[in-house]
PDB file of C-alpha atoms in Angstrom:
ATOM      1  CA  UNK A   1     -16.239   7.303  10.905  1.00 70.00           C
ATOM      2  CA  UNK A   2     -18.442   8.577  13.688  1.00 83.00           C
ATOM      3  CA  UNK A   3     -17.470  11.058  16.343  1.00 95.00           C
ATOM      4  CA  UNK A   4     -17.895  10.778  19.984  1.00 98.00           C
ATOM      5  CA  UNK A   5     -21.372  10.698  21.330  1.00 98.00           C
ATOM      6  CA  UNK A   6     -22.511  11.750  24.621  1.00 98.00           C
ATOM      7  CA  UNK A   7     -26.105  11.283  26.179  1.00 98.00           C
ATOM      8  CA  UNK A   8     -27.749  12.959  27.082  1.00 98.00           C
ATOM      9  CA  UNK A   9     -26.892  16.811  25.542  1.00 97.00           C
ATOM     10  CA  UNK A  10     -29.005  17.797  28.310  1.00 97.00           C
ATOM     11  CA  UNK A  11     -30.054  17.477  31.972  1.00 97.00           C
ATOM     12  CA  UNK A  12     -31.691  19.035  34.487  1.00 98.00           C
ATOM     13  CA  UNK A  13     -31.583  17.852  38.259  1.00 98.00           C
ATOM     14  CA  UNK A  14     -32.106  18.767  41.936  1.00 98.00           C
ATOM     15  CA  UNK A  15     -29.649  19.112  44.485  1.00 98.00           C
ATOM     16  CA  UNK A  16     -29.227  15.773  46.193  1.00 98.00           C
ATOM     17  CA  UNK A  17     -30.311  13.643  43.453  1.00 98.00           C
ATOM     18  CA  UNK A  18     -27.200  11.314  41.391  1.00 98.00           C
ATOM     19  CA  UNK A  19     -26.749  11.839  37.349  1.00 98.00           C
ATOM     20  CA  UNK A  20     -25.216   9.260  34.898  1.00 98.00           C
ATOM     21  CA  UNK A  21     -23.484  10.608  31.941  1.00 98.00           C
ATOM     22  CA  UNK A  22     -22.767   8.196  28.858  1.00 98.00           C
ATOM     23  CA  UNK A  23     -19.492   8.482  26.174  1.00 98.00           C
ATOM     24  CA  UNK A  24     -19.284   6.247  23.303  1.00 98.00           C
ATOM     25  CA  UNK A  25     -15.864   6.915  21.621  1.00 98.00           C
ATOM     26  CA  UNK A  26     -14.501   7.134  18.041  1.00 97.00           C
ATOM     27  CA  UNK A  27     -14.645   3.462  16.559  1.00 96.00           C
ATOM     28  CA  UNK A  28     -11.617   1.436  17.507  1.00 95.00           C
ATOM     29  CA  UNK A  29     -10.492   4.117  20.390  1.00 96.00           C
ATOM     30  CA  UNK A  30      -9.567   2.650  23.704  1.00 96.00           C
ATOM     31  CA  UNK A  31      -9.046   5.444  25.861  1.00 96.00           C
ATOM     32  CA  UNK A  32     -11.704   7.872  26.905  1.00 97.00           C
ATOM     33  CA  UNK A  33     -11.274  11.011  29.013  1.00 97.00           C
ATOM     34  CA  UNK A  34     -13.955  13.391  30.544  1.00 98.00           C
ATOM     35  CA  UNK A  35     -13.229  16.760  31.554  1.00 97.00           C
ATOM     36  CA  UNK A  36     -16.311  19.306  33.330  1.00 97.00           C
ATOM     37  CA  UNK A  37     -16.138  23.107  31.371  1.00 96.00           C
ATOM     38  CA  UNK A  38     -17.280  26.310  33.558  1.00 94.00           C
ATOM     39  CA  UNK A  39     -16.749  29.808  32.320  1.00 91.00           C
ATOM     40  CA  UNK A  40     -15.463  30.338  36.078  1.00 87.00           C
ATOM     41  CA  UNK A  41     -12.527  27.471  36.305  1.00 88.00           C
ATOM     42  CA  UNK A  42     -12.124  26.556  32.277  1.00 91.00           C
ATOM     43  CA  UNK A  43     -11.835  22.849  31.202  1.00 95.00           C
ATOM     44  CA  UNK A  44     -11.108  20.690  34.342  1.00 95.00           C
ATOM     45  CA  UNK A  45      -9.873  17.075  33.831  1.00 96.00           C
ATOM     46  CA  UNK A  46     -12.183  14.528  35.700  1.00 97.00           C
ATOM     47  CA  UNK A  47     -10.879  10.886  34.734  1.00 95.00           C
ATOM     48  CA  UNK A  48      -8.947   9.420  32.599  1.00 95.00           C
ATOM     49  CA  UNK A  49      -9.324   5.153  31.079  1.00 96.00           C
ATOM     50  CA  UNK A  50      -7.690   2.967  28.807  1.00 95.00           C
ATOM     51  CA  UNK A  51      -8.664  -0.233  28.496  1.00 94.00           C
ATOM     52  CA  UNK A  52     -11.420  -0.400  31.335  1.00 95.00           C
ATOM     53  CA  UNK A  53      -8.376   1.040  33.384  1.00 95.00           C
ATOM     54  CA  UNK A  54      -8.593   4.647  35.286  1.00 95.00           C
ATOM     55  CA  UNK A  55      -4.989   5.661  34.309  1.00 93.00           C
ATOM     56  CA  UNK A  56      -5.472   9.295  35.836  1.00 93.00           C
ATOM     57  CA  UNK A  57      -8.012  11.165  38.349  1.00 95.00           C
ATOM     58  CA  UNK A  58      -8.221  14.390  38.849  1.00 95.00           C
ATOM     59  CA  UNK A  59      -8.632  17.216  41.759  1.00 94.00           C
ATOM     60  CA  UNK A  60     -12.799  16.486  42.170  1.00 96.00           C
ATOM     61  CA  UNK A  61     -13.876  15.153  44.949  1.00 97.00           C
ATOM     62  CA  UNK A  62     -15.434  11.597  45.447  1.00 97.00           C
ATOM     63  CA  UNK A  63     -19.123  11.843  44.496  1.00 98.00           C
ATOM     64  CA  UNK A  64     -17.416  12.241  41.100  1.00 98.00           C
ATOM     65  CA  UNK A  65     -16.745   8.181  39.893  1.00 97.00           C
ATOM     66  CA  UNK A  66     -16.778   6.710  36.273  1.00 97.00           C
ATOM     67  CA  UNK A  67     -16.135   3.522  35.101  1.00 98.00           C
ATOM     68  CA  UNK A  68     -14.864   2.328  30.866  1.00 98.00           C
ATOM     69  CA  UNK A  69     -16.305  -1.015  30.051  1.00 97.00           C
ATOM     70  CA  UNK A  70     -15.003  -3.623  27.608  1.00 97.00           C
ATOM     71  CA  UNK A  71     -16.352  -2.276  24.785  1.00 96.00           C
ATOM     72  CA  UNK A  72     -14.608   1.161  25.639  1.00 96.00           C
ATOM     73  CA  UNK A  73     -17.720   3.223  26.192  1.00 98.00           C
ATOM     74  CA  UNK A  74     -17.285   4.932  29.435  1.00 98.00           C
ATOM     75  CA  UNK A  75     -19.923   6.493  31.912  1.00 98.00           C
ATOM     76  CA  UNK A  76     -19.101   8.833  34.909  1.00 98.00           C
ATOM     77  CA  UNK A  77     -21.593   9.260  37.834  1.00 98.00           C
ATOM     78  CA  UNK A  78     -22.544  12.716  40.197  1.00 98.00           C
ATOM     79  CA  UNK A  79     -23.604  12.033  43.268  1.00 96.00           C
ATOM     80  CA  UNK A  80     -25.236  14.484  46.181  1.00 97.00           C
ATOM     81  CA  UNK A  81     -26.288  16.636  43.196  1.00 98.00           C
ATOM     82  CA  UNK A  82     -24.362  20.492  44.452  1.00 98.00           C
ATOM     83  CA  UNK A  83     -25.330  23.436  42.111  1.00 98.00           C
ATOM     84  CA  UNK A  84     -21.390  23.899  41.704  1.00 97.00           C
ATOM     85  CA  UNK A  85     -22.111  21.028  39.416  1.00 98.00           C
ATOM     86  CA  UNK A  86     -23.845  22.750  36.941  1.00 98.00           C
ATOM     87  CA  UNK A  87     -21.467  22.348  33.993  1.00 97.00           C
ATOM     88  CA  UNK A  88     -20.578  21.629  30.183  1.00 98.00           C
ATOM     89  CA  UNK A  89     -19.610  17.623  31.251  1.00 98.00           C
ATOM     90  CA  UNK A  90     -16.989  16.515  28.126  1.00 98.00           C
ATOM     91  CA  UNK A  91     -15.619  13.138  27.360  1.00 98.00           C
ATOM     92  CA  UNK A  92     -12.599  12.906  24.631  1.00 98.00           C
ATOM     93  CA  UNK A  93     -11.409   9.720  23.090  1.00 97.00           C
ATOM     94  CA  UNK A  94      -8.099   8.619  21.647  1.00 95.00           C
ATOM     95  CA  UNK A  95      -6.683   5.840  19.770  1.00 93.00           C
ATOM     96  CA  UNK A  96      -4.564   4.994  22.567  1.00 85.00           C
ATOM     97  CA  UNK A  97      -3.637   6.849  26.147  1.00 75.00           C
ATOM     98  CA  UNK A  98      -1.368   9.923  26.037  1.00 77.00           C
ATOM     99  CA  UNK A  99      -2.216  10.517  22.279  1.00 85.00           C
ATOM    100  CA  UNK A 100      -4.278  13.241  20.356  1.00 93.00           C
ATOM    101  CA  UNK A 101      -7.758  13.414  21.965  1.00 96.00           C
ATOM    102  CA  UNK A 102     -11.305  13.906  20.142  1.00 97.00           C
ATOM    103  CA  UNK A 103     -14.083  15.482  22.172  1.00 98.00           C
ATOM    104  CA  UNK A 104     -17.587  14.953  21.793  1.00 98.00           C
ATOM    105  CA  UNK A 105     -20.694  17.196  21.834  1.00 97.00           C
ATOM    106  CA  UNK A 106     -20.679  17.438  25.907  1.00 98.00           C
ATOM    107  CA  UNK A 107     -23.698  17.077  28.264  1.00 98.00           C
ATOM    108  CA  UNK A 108     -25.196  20.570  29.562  1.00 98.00           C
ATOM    109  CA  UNK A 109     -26.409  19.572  33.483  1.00 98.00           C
ATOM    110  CA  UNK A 110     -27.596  21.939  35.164  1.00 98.00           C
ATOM    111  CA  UNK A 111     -28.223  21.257  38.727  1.00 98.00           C
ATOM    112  CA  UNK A 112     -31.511  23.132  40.574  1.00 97.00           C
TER     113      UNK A 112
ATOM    114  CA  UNK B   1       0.236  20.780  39.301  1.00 53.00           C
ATOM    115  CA  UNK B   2       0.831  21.959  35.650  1.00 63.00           C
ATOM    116  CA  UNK B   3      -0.218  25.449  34.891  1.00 73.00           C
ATOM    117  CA  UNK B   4      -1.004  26.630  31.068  1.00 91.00           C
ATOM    118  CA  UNK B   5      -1.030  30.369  30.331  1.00 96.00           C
ATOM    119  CA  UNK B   6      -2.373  31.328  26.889  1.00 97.00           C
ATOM    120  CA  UNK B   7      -2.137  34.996  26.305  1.00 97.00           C
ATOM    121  CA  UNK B   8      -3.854  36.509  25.067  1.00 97.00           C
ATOM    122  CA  UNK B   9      -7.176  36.001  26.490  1.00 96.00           C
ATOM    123  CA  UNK B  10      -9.295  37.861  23.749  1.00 97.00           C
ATOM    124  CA  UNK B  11      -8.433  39.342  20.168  1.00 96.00           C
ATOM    125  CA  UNK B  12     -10.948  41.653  18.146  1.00 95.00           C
ATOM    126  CA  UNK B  13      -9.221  41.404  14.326  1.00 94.00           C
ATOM    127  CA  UNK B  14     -10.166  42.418  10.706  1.00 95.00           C
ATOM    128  CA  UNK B  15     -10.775  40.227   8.199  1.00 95.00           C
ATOM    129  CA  UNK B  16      -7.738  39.373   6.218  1.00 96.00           C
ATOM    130  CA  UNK B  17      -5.294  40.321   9.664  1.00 96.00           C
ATOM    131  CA  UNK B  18      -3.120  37.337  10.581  1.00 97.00           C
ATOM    132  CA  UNK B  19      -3.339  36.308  14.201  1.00 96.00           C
ATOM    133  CA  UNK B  20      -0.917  34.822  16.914  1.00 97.00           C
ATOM    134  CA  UNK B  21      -1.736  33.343  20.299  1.00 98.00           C
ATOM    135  CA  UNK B  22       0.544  31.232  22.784  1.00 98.00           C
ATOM    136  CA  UNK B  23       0.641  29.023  25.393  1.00 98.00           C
ATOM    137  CA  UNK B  24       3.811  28.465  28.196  1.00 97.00           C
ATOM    138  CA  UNK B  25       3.690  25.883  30.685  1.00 95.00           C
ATOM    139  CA  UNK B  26       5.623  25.792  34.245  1.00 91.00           C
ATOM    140  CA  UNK B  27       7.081  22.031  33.105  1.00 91.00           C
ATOM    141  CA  UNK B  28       8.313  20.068  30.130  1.00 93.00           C
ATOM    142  CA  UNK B  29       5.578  18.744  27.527  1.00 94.00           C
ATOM    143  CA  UNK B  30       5.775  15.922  25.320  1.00 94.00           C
ATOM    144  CA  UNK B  31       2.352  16.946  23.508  1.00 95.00           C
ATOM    145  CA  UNK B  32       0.750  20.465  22.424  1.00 97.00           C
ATOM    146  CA  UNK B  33      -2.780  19.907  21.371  1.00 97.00           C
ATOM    147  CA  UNK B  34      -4.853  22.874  19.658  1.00 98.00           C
ATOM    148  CA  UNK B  35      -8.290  23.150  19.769  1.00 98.00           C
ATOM    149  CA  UNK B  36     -11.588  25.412  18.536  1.00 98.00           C
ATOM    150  CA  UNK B  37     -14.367  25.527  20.127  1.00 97.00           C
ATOM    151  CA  UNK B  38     -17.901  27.135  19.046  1.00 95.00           C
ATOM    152  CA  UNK B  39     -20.439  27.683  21.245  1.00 90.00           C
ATOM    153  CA  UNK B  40     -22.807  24.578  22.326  1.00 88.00           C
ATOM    154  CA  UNK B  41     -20.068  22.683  20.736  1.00 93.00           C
ATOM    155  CA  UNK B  42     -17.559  20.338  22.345  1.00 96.00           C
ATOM    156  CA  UNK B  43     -13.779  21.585  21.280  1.00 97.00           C
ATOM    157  CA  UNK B  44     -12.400  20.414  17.752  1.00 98.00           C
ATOM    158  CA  UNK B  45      -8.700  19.769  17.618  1.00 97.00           C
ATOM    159  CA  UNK B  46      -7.031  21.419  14.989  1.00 98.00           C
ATOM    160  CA  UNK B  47      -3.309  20.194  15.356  1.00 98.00           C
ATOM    161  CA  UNK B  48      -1.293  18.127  17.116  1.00 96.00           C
ATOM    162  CA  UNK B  49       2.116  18.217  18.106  1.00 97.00           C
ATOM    163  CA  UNK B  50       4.509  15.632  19.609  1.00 95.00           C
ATOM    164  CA  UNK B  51       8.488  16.833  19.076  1.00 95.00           C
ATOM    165  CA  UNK B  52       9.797  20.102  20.031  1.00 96.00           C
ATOM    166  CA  UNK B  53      10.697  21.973  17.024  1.00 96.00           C
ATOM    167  CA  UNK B  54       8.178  20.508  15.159  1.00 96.00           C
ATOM    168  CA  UNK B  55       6.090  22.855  13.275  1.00 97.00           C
ATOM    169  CA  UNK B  56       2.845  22.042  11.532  1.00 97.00           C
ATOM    170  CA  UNK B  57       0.511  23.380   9.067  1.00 97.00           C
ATOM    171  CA  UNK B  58      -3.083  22.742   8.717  1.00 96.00           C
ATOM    172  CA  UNK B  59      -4.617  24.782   5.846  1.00 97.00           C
ATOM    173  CA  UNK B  60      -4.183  28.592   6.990  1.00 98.00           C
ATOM    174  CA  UNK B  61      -3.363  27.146  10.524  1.00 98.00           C
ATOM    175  CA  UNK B  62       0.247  26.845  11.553  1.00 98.00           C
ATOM    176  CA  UNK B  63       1.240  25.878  15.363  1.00 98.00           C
ATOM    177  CA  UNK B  64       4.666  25.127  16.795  1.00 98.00           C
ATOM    178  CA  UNK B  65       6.017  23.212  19.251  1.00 97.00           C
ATOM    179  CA  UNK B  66       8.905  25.223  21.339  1.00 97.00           C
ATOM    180  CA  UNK B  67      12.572  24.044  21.486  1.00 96.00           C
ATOM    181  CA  UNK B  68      12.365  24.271  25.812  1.00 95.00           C
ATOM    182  CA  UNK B  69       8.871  21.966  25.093  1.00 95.00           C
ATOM    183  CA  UNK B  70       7.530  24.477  27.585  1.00 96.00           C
ATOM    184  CA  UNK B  71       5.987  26.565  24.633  1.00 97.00           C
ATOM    185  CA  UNK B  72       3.826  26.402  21.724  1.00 98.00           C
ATOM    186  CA  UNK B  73       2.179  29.131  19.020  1.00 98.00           C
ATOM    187  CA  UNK B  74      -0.545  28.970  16.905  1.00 98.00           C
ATOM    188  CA  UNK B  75      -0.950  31.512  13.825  1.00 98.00           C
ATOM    189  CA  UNK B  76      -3.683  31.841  11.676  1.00 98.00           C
ATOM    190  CA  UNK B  77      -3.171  33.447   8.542  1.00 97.00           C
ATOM    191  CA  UNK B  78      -5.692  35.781   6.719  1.00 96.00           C
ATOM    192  CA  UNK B  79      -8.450  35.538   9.176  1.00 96.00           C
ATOM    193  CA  UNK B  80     -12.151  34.954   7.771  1.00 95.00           C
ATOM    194  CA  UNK B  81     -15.098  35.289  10.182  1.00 93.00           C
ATOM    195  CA  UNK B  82     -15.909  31.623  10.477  1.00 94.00           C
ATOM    196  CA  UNK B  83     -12.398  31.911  12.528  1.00 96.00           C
ATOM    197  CA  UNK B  84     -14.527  33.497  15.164  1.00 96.00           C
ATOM    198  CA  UNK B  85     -14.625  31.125  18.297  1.00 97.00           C
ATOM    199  CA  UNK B  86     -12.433  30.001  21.913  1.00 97.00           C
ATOM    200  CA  UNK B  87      -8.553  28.703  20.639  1.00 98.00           C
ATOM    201  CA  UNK B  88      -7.521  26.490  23.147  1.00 97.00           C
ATOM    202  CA  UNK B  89      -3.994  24.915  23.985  1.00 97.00           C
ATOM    203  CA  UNK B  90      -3.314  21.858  25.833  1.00 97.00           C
ATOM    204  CA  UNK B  91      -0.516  19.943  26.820  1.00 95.00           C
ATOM    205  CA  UNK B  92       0.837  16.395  28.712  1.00 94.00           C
ATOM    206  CA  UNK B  93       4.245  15.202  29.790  1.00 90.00           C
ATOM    207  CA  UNK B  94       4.014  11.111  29.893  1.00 85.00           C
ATOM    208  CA  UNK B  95       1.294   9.321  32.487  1.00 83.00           C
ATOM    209  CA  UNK B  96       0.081  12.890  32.938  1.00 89.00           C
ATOM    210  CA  UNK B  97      -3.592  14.182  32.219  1.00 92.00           C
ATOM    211  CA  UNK B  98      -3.832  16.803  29.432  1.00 93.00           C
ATOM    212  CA  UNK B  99      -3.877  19.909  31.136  1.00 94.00           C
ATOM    213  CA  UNK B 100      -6.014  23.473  29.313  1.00 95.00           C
ATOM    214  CA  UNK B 101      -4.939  26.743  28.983  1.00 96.00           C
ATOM    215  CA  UNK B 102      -7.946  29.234  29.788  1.00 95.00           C
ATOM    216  CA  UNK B 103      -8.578  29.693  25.742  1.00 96.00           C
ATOM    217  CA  UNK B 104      -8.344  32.843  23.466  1.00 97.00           C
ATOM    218  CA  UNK B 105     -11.151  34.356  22.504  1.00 97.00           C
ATOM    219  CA  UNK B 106     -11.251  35.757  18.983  1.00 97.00           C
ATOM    220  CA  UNK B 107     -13.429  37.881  17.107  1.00 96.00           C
ATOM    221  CA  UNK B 108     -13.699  38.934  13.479  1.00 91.00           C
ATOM    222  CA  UNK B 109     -14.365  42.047  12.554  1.00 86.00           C
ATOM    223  CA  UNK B 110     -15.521  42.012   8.633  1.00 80.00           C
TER     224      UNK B 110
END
């Protein structure tokens, strides 16, 4: 069974400009979490869906958004660009919520 | 909000040494994830653990989940240098997010 995927690995932006990030879970998965990694402040959880639902948000503020879709892939959006954004961007998926998550690859954005 | 400490935060071991690191929490879990995670790589869990008490074995990997559900251990027995990499605990109470300890970094020495 495939793992999660994540597109793009990498990205490089400006300050100011917006960035999409895409997460297609595990096959049969509904739930899909994304968390933002910094060697300053660890793994950080962003958002948290189940079935096109945000069940959980976390302490970022609100040019971070995402969004799960029917299908249970699930894309988050930066907005106003900040080089504090520069991070390893992770989504995890699970078979349902509150059970064992699977991460994917990650996106590296680094913000200029 | 929820607070993991994982201590400790790097280990420098010999090939062959067995190896202990754990994670506390200021509140009550219902879950204790454990993950590796390589560099470039997006974490890989390694076990999973949803009772307190319970305590589970994957290959030379053996993690518990403590009786208060405020703890959990992971051991790794006879260290090899693929073990090299960031250990990572997490945990959840119900309706919460999963919450990260800071990792332990480990490093084989062969």
């Amino acid at each position: 069974k495939a793992g999660v995927t994540q597109t793009p690995r990498y990205l490089i932006k400006t300050r100011g400009q917006q960035v999409t990030l895409s997460c297609s879970p595990i096959s049969g998965h509904r739930s899909v979490s994304w968390y933002q990694q910094t060697p300053g402040q660890g793994l950080q959880f962003l958002f948290e869906y189940f079935s096109e639902t945000q069940r959980n948000k976390g302490n970022f503020p609100g040019r971070f958004s995402g969004r799960q879709f029917s299908n249970s892939r699930s894309e988050m959006n930066v907005s106003t660009l900040e080089l504090g954004d520069s991070a390893l961007y992770l989504c995890a998926s699970s078979l349902t919520d509150y059970y064992e998550q699977y991460f994917g690859p990650g996106t590296r954005l680094t913000v200029t | 909000g929820q607070q993991l400490n994982q201590s400790p935060q790097s280990m420098f071991i010999q090939e062959g040494e067995d190896v202990s690191m754990n994670c506390t929490s200021s509140s009550i879990f219902n879950t204790w994830l454990w993950y590796k995670q390589d560099p470039g790589e997006g974490p890989v869990l390694l076990i999973a653990l949803y009772k307190a008490g319970e305590l589970t074995s994957n290959g030379r990997l053996t993690a518990q989940f403590g009786i208060t559900r405020k703890d959990s251990f992971l051991n790794i027995s006879a260290s090899i240098p693929s073990d090299v990499g960031i250990y990572f605990c997490a945990g959840r109470d119900i309706k919460t997010p999963l919450v990260f300890g800071k990792g332990t970094r480990l490093s084989v020495i062969a």
